[in-house]
mmCIF file of C-alpha atoms in Angstrom:
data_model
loop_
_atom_site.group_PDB
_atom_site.id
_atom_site.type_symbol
_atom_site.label_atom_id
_atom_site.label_comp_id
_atom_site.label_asym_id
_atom_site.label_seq_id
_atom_site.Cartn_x
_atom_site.Cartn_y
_atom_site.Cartn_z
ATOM 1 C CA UNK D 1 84.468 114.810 119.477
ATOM 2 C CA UNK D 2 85.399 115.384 123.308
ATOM 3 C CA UNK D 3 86.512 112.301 123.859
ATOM 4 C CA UNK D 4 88.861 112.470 121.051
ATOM 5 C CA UNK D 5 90.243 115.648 121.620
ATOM 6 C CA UNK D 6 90.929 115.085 125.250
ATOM 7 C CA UNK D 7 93.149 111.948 124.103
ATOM 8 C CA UNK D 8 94.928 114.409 121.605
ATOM 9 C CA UNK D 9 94.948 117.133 124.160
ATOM 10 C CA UNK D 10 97.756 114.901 125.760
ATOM 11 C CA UNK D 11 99.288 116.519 122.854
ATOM 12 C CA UNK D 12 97.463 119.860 122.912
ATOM 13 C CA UNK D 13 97.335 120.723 126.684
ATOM 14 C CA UNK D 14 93.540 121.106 126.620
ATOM 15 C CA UNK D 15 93.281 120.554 130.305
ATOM 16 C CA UNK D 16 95.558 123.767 130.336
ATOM 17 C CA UNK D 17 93.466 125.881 128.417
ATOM 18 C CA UNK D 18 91.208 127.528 131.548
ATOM 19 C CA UNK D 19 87.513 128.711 130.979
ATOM 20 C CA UNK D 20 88.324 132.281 131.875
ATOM 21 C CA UNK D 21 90.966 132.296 128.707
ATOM 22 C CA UNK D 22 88.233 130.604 126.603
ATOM 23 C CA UNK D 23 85.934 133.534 127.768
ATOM 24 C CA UNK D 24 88.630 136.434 126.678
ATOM 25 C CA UNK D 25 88.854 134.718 123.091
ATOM 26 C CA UNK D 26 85.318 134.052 123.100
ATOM 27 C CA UNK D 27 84.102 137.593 120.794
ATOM 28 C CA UNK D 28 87.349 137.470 118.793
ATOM 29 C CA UNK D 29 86.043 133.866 117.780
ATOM 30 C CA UNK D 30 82.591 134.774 116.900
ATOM 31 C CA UNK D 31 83.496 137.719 115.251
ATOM 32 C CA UNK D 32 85.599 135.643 112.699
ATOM 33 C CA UNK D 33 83.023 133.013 112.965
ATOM 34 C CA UNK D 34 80.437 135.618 111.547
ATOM 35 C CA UNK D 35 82.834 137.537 109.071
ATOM 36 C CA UNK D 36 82.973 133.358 107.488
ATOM 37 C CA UNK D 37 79.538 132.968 107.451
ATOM 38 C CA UNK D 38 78.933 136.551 105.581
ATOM 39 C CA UNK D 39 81.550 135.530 103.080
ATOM 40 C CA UNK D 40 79.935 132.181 102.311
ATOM 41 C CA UNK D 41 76.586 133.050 101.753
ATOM 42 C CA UNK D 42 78.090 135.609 99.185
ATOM 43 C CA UNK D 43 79.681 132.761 97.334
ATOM 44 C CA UNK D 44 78.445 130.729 94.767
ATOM 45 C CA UNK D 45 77.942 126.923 95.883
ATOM 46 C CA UNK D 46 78.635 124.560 93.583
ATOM 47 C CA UNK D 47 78.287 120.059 93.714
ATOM 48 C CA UNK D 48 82.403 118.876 94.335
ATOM 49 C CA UNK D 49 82.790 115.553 93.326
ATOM 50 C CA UNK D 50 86.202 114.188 95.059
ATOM 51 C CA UNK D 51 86.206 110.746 96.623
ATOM 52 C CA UNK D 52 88.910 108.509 98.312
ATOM 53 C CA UNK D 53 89.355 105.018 97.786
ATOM 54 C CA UNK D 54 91.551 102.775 100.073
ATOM 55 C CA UNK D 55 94.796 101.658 98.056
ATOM 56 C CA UNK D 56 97.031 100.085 100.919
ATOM 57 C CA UNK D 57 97.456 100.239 104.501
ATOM 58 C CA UNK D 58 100.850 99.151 106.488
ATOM 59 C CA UNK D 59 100.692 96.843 108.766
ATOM 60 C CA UNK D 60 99.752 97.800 112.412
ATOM 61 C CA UNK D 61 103.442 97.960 113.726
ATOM 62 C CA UNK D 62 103.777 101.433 113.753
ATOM 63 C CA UNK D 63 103.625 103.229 117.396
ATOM 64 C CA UNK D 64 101.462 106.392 117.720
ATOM 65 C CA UNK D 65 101.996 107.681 113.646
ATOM 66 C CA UNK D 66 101.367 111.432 114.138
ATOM 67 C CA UNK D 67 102.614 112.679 110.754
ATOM 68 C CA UNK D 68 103.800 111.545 107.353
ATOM 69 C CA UNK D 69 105.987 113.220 104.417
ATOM 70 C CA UNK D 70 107.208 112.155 101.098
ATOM 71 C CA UNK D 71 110.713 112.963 99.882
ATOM 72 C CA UNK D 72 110.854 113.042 96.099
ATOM 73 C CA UNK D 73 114.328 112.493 96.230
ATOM 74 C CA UNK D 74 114.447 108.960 97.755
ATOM 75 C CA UNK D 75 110.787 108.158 96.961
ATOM 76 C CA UNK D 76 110.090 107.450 100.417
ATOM 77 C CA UNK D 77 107.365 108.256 102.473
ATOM 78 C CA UNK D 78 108.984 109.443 106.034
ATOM 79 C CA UNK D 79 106.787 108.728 109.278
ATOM 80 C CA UNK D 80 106.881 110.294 112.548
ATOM 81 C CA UNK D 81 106.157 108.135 115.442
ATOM 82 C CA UNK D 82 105.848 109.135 119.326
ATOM 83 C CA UNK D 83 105.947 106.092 120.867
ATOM 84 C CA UNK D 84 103.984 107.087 123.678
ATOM 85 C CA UNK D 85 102.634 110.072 125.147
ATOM 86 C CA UNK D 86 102.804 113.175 122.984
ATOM 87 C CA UNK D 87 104.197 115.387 125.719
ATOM 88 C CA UNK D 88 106.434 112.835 126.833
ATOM 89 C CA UNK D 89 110.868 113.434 126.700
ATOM 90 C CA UNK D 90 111.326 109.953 127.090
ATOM 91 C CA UNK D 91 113.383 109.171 123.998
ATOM 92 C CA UNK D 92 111.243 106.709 122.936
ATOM 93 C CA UNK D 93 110.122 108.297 119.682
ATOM 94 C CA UNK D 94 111.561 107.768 116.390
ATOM 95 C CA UNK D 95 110.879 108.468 112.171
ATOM 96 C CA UNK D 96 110.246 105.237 110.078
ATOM 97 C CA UNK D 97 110.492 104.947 106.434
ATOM 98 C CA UNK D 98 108.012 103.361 103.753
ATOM 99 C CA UNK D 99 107.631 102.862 99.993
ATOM 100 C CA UNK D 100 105.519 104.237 97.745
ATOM 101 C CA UNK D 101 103.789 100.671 98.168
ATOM 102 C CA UNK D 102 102.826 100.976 101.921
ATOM 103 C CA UNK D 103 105.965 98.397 102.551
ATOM 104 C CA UNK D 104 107.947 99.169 105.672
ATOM 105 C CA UNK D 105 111.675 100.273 104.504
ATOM 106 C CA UNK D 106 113.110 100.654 108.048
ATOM 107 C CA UNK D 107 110.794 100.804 111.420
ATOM 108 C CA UNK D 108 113.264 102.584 113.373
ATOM 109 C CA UNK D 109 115.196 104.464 110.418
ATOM 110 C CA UNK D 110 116.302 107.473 113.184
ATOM 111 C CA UNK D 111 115.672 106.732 116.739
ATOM 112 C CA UNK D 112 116.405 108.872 120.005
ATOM 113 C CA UNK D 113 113.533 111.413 119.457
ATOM 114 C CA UNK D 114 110.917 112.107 122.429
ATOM 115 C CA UNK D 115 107.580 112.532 120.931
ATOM 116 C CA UNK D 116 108.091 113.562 117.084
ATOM 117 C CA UNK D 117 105.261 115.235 114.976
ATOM 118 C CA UNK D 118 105.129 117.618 112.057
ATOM 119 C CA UNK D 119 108.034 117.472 109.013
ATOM 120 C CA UNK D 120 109.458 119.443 106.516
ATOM 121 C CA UNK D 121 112.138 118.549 104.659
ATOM 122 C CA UNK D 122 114.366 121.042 102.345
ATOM 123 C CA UNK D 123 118.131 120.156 100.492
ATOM 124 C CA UNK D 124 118.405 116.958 102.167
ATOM 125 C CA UNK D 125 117.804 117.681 105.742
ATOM 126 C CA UNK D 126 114.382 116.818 107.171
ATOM 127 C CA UNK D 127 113.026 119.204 110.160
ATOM 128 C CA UNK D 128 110.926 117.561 112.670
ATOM 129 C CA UNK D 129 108.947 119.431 115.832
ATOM 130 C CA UNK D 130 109.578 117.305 118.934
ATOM 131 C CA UNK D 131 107.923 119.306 121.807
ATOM 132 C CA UNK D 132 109.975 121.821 122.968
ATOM 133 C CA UNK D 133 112.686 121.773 119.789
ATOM 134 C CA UNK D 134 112.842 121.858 116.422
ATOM 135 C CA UNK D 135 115.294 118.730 115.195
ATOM 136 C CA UNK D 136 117.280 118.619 112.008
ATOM 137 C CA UNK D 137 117.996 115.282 110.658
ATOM 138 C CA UNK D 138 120.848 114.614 107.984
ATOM 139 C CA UNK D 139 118.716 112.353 105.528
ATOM 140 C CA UNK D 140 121.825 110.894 103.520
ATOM 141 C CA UNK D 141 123.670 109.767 107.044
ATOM 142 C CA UNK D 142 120.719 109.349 109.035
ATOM 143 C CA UNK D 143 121.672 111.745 111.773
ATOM 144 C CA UNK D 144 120.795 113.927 114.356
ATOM 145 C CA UNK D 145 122.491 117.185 112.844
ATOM 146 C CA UNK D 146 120.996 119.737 115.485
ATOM 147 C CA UNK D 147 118.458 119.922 118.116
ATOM 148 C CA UNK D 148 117.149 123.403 118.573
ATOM 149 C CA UNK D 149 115.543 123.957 122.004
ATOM 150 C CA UNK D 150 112.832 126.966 121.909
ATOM 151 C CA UNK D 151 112.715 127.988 125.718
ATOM 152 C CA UNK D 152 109.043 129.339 125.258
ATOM 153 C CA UNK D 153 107.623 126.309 123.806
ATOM 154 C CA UNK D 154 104.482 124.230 125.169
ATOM 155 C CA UNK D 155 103.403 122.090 122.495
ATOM 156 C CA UNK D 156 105.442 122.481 118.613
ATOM 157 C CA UNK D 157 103.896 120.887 116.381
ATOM 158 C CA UNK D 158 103.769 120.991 112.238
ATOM 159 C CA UNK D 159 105.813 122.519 110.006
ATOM 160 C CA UNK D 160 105.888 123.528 106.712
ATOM 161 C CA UNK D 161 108.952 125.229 104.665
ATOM 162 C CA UNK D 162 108.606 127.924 101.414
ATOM 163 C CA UNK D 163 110.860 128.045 98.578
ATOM 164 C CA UNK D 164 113.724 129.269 100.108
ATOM 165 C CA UNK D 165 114.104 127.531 102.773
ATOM 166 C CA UNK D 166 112.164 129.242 106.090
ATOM 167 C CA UNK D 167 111.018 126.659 108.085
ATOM 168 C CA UNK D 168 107.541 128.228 109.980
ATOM 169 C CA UNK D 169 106.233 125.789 112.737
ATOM 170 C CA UNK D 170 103.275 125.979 114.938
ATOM 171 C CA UNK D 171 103.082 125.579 118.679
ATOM 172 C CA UNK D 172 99.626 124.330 119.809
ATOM 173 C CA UNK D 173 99.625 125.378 123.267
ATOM 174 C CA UNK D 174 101.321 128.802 123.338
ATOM 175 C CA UNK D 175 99.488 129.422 120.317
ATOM 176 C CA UNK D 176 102.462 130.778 118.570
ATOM 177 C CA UNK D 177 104.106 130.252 114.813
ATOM 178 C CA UNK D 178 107.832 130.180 115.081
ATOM 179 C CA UNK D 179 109.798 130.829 112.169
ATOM 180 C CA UNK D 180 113.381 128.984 111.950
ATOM 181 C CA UNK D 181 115.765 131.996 109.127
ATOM 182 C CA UNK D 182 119.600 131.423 109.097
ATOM 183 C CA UNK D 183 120.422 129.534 112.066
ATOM 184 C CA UNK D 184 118.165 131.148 114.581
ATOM 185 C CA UNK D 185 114.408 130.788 115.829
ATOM 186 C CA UNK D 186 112.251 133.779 115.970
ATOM 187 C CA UNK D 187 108.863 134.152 116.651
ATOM 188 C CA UNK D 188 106.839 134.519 113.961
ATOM 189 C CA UNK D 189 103.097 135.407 114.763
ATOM 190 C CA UNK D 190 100.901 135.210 118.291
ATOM 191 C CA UNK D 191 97.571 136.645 116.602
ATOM 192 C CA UNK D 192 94.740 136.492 119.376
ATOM 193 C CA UNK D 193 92.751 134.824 116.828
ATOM 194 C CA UNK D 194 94.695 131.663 116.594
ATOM 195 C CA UNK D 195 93.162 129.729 119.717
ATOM 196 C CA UNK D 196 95.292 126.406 118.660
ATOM 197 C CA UNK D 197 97.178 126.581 115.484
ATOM 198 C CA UNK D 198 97.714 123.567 113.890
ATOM 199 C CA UNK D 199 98.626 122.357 110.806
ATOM 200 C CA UNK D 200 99.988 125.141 108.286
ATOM 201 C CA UNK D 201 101.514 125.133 104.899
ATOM 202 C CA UNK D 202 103.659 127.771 103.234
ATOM 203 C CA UNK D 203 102.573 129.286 99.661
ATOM 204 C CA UNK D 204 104.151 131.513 97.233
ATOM 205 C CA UNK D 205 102.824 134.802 99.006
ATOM 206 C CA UNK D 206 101.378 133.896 102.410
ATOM 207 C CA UNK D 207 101.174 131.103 104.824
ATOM 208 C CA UNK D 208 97.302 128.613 104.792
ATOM 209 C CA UNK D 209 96.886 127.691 108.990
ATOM 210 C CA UNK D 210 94.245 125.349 110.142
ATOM 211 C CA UNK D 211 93.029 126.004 113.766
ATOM 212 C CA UNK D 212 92.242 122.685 115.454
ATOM 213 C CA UNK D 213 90.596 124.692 118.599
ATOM 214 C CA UNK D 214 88.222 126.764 116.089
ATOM 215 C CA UNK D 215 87.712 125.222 112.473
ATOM 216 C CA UNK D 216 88.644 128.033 111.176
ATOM 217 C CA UNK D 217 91.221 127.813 107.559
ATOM 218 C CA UNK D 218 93.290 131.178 107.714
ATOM 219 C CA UNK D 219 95.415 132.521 105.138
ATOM 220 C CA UNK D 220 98.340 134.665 106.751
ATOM 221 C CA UNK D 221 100.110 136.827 104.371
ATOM 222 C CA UNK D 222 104.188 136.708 104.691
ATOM 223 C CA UNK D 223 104.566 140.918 104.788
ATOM 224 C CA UNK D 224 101.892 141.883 106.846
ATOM 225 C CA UNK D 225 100.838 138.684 109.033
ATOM 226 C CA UNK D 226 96.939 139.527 108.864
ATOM 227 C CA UNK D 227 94.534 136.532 109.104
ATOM 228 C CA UNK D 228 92.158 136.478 106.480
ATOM 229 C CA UNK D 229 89.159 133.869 107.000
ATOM 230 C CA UNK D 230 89.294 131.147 103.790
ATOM 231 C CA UNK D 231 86.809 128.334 105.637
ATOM 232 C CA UNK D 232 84.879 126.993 108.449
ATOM 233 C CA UNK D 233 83.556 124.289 109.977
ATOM 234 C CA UNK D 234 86.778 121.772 109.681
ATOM 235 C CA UNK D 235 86.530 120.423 113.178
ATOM 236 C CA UNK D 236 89.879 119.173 115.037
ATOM 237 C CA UNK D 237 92.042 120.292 111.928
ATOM 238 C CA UNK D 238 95.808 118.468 111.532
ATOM 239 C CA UNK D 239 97.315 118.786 108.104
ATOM 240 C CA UNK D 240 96.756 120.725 105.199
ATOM 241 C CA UNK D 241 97.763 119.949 101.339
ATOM 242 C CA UNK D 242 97.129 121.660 98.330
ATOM 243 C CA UNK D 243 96.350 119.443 95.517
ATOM 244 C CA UNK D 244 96.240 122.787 92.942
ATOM 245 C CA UNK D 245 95.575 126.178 92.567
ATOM 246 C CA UNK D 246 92.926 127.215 95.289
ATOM 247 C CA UNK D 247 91.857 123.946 96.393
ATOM 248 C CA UNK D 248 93.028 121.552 99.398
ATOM 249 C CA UNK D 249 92.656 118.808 101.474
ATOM 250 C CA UNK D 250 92.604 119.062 105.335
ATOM 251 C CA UNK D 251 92.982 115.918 107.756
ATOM 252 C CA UNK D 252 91.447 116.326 111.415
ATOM 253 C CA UNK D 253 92.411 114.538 113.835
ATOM 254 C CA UNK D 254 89.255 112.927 114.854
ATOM 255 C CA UNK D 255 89.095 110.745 112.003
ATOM 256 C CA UNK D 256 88.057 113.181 109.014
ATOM 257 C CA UNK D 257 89.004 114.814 105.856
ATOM 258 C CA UNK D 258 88.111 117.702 103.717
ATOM 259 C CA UNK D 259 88.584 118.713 100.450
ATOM 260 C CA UNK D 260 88.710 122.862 99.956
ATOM 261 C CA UNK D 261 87.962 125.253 97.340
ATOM 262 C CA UNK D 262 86.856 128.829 97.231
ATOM 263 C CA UNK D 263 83.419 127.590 96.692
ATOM 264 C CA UNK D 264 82.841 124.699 99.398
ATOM 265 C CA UNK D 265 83.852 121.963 102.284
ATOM 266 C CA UNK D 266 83.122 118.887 101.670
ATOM 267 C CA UNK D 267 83.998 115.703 103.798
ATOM 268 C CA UNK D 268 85.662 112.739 101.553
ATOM 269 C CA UNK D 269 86.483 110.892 104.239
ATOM 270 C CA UNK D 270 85.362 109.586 107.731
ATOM 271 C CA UNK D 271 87.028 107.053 109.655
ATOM 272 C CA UNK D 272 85.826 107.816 113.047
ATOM 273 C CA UNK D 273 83.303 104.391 113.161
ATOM 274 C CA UNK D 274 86.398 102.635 112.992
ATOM 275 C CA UNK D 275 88.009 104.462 115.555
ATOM 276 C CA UNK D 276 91.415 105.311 113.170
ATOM 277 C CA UNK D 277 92.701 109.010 113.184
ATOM 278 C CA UNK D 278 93.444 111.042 110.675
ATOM 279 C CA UNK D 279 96.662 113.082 111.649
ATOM 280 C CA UNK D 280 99.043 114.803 109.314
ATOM 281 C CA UNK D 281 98.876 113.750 106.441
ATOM 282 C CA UNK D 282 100.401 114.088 103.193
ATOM 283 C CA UNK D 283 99.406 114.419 99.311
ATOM 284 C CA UNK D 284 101.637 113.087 96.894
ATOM 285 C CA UNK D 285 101.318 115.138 93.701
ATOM 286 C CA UNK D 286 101.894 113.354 90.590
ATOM 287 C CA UNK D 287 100.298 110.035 92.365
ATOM 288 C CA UNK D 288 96.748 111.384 93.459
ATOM 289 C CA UNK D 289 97.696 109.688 96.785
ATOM 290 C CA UNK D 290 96.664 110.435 99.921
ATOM 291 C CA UNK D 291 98.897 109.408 102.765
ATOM 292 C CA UNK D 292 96.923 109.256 106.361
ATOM 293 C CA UNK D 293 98.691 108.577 109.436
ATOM 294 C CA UNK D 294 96.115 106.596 112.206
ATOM 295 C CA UNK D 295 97.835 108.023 115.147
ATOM 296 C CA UNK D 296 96.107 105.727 117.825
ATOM 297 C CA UNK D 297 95.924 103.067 114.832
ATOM 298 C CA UNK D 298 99.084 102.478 114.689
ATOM 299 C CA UNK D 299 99.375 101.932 111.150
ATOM 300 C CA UNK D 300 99.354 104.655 107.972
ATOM 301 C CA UNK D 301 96.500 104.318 104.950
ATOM 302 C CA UNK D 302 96.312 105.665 101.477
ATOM 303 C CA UNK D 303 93.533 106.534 99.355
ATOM 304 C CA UNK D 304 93.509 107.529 95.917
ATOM 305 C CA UNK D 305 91.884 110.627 95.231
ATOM 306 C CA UNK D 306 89.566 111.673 92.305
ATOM 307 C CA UNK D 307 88.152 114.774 91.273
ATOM 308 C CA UNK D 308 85.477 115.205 88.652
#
């Protein structure tokens, strides 16, 4: 788990993150950590029975595949790749697209990125986290329509968008959420509790955050902001999906995923033996398909998921 994190932690500034600051969060941190145990020993646990089963896997041309999305619209699968080093402005990133059947559409669909990540897409325009700015990209033309530079950024990284049209994005080292309303980019949230906010998805009523430095599964409600604790123990957290009411699936980075409910955790998948990442991925509804960027694999996988 060290090992792997200090390779991500080219993306999330670990080396930055100083024992004395680790020290001040420490309490906050076990405090929640307790307040999660509490509430899970009240609860009820009950067998899950998910699995994922391999259905295709692209080719190994992809460079550094940090995060995937699927557009209804086009029926492709959009993936963000960095190309290099994830803190790196060296242009060399870019978004490729796919097909439902794991076929490349175009490598290099939009090019001229530095080190792209998280994606949201809303009325045709897909939003991409790249660093220090938040990029919008015309999906009919292809294009670069705006690059949004947030001065206090360290390390953006996913975003997620509600119904009418809000684009919230995390940045893992300031360990901020930004939230992107009618042209401008505010700060959203910079809770002491968040220690490295990663992947975060927006809801009818409230935000769901995954903290990659903690484990910890937050809900964040949109009025008020407060944390509430939904789940532990989901180590190096990157993506989260909801698959229905109440229940979810989480990707961490290492190589892992989860599948959520009010009543349990349960790992569904583990590629860590074969050294393959599990990044930011995506859940197709309507296809029970999960879509798994490898990051260091250079390639995305899918996996059909059952639930019984």
């Amino acid at each position: 788990m060290k090992s792997a994190f200090k390779n991500k932690k080219q993306l999330f500034i670990i080396n930055k993150t100083s024992t004395s600051i680790i020290m001040k969060k420490y309490l906050s941190v076990l405090s929640i950590v307790l307040i999660f145990g509490c509430t899970q020993t009240q609860q009820q646990k009950k067998n899950v029975d998910v699995t994922a089963t391999l259905k295709w896997q692209t080719d190994t041309v992809l460079k550094v595949p940090e995060s995937v999305i699927y557009n209804p619209e086009d029926k492709f699968i959009y993936v963000s790749n960095i190309n290099g080093k994830a803190d790196s402005t060296d242009g060399n990133g870019f978004i490729s697209r796919l097909n439902l059947d794991g076929k490349i559409s175009e490598l290099e669909w939009v090019k001229g990125l530095d080190a792209p990540k998280g994606m949201g897409i809303y009325k045709g325009k897909l939003y991409v986290t790249d660093i220090h700015k938040l990029v919008i990209i015309d999906i009919a033309t292809a294009s670069i329509e705006k690059s949004i530079v947030i001065d206090s950024a360290e390390f953006l990284n996913d975003v997620t968008i509600d119904a009418k049209g809000d684009v919230y994005f995390t940045d893992s080292g300031a360990k901020r959420i930004h939230l992107y309303k009618d042209g401008t980019v505010t700060l959203w949230t910079k809770d002491p509790l968040l220690i490295m906010p990663n992947g975060i998805l927006a809801l009818e009523n409230s935000l769901r955050i995954i903290d990659m430095g903690t484990g910890l599964f937050y809900d964040a409600d949109y009025s008020t902001k407060k944390l509430t604790g939904v789940a532990d123990t989901i180590p190096g957290g990157d993506g989260v999906m909801q698959i229905s009411k109440n229940e979810y699936i989480i990707s961490c980075w290492p190589g892992e995923v989860y599948y959520v409910n009010e009543a349990a955790v349960k790992k569904i998948l583990d590629t860590k033996a074969a050294k393959l990442n599990a990044a930011d991925a995506w859940y197709i509804d309507g296809e029970n398909l999960l879509v798994v960027p490898t990051f260091y694999g250079n390639s995305v996988m899918a996996y059909t998921i059952t639930k019984e």
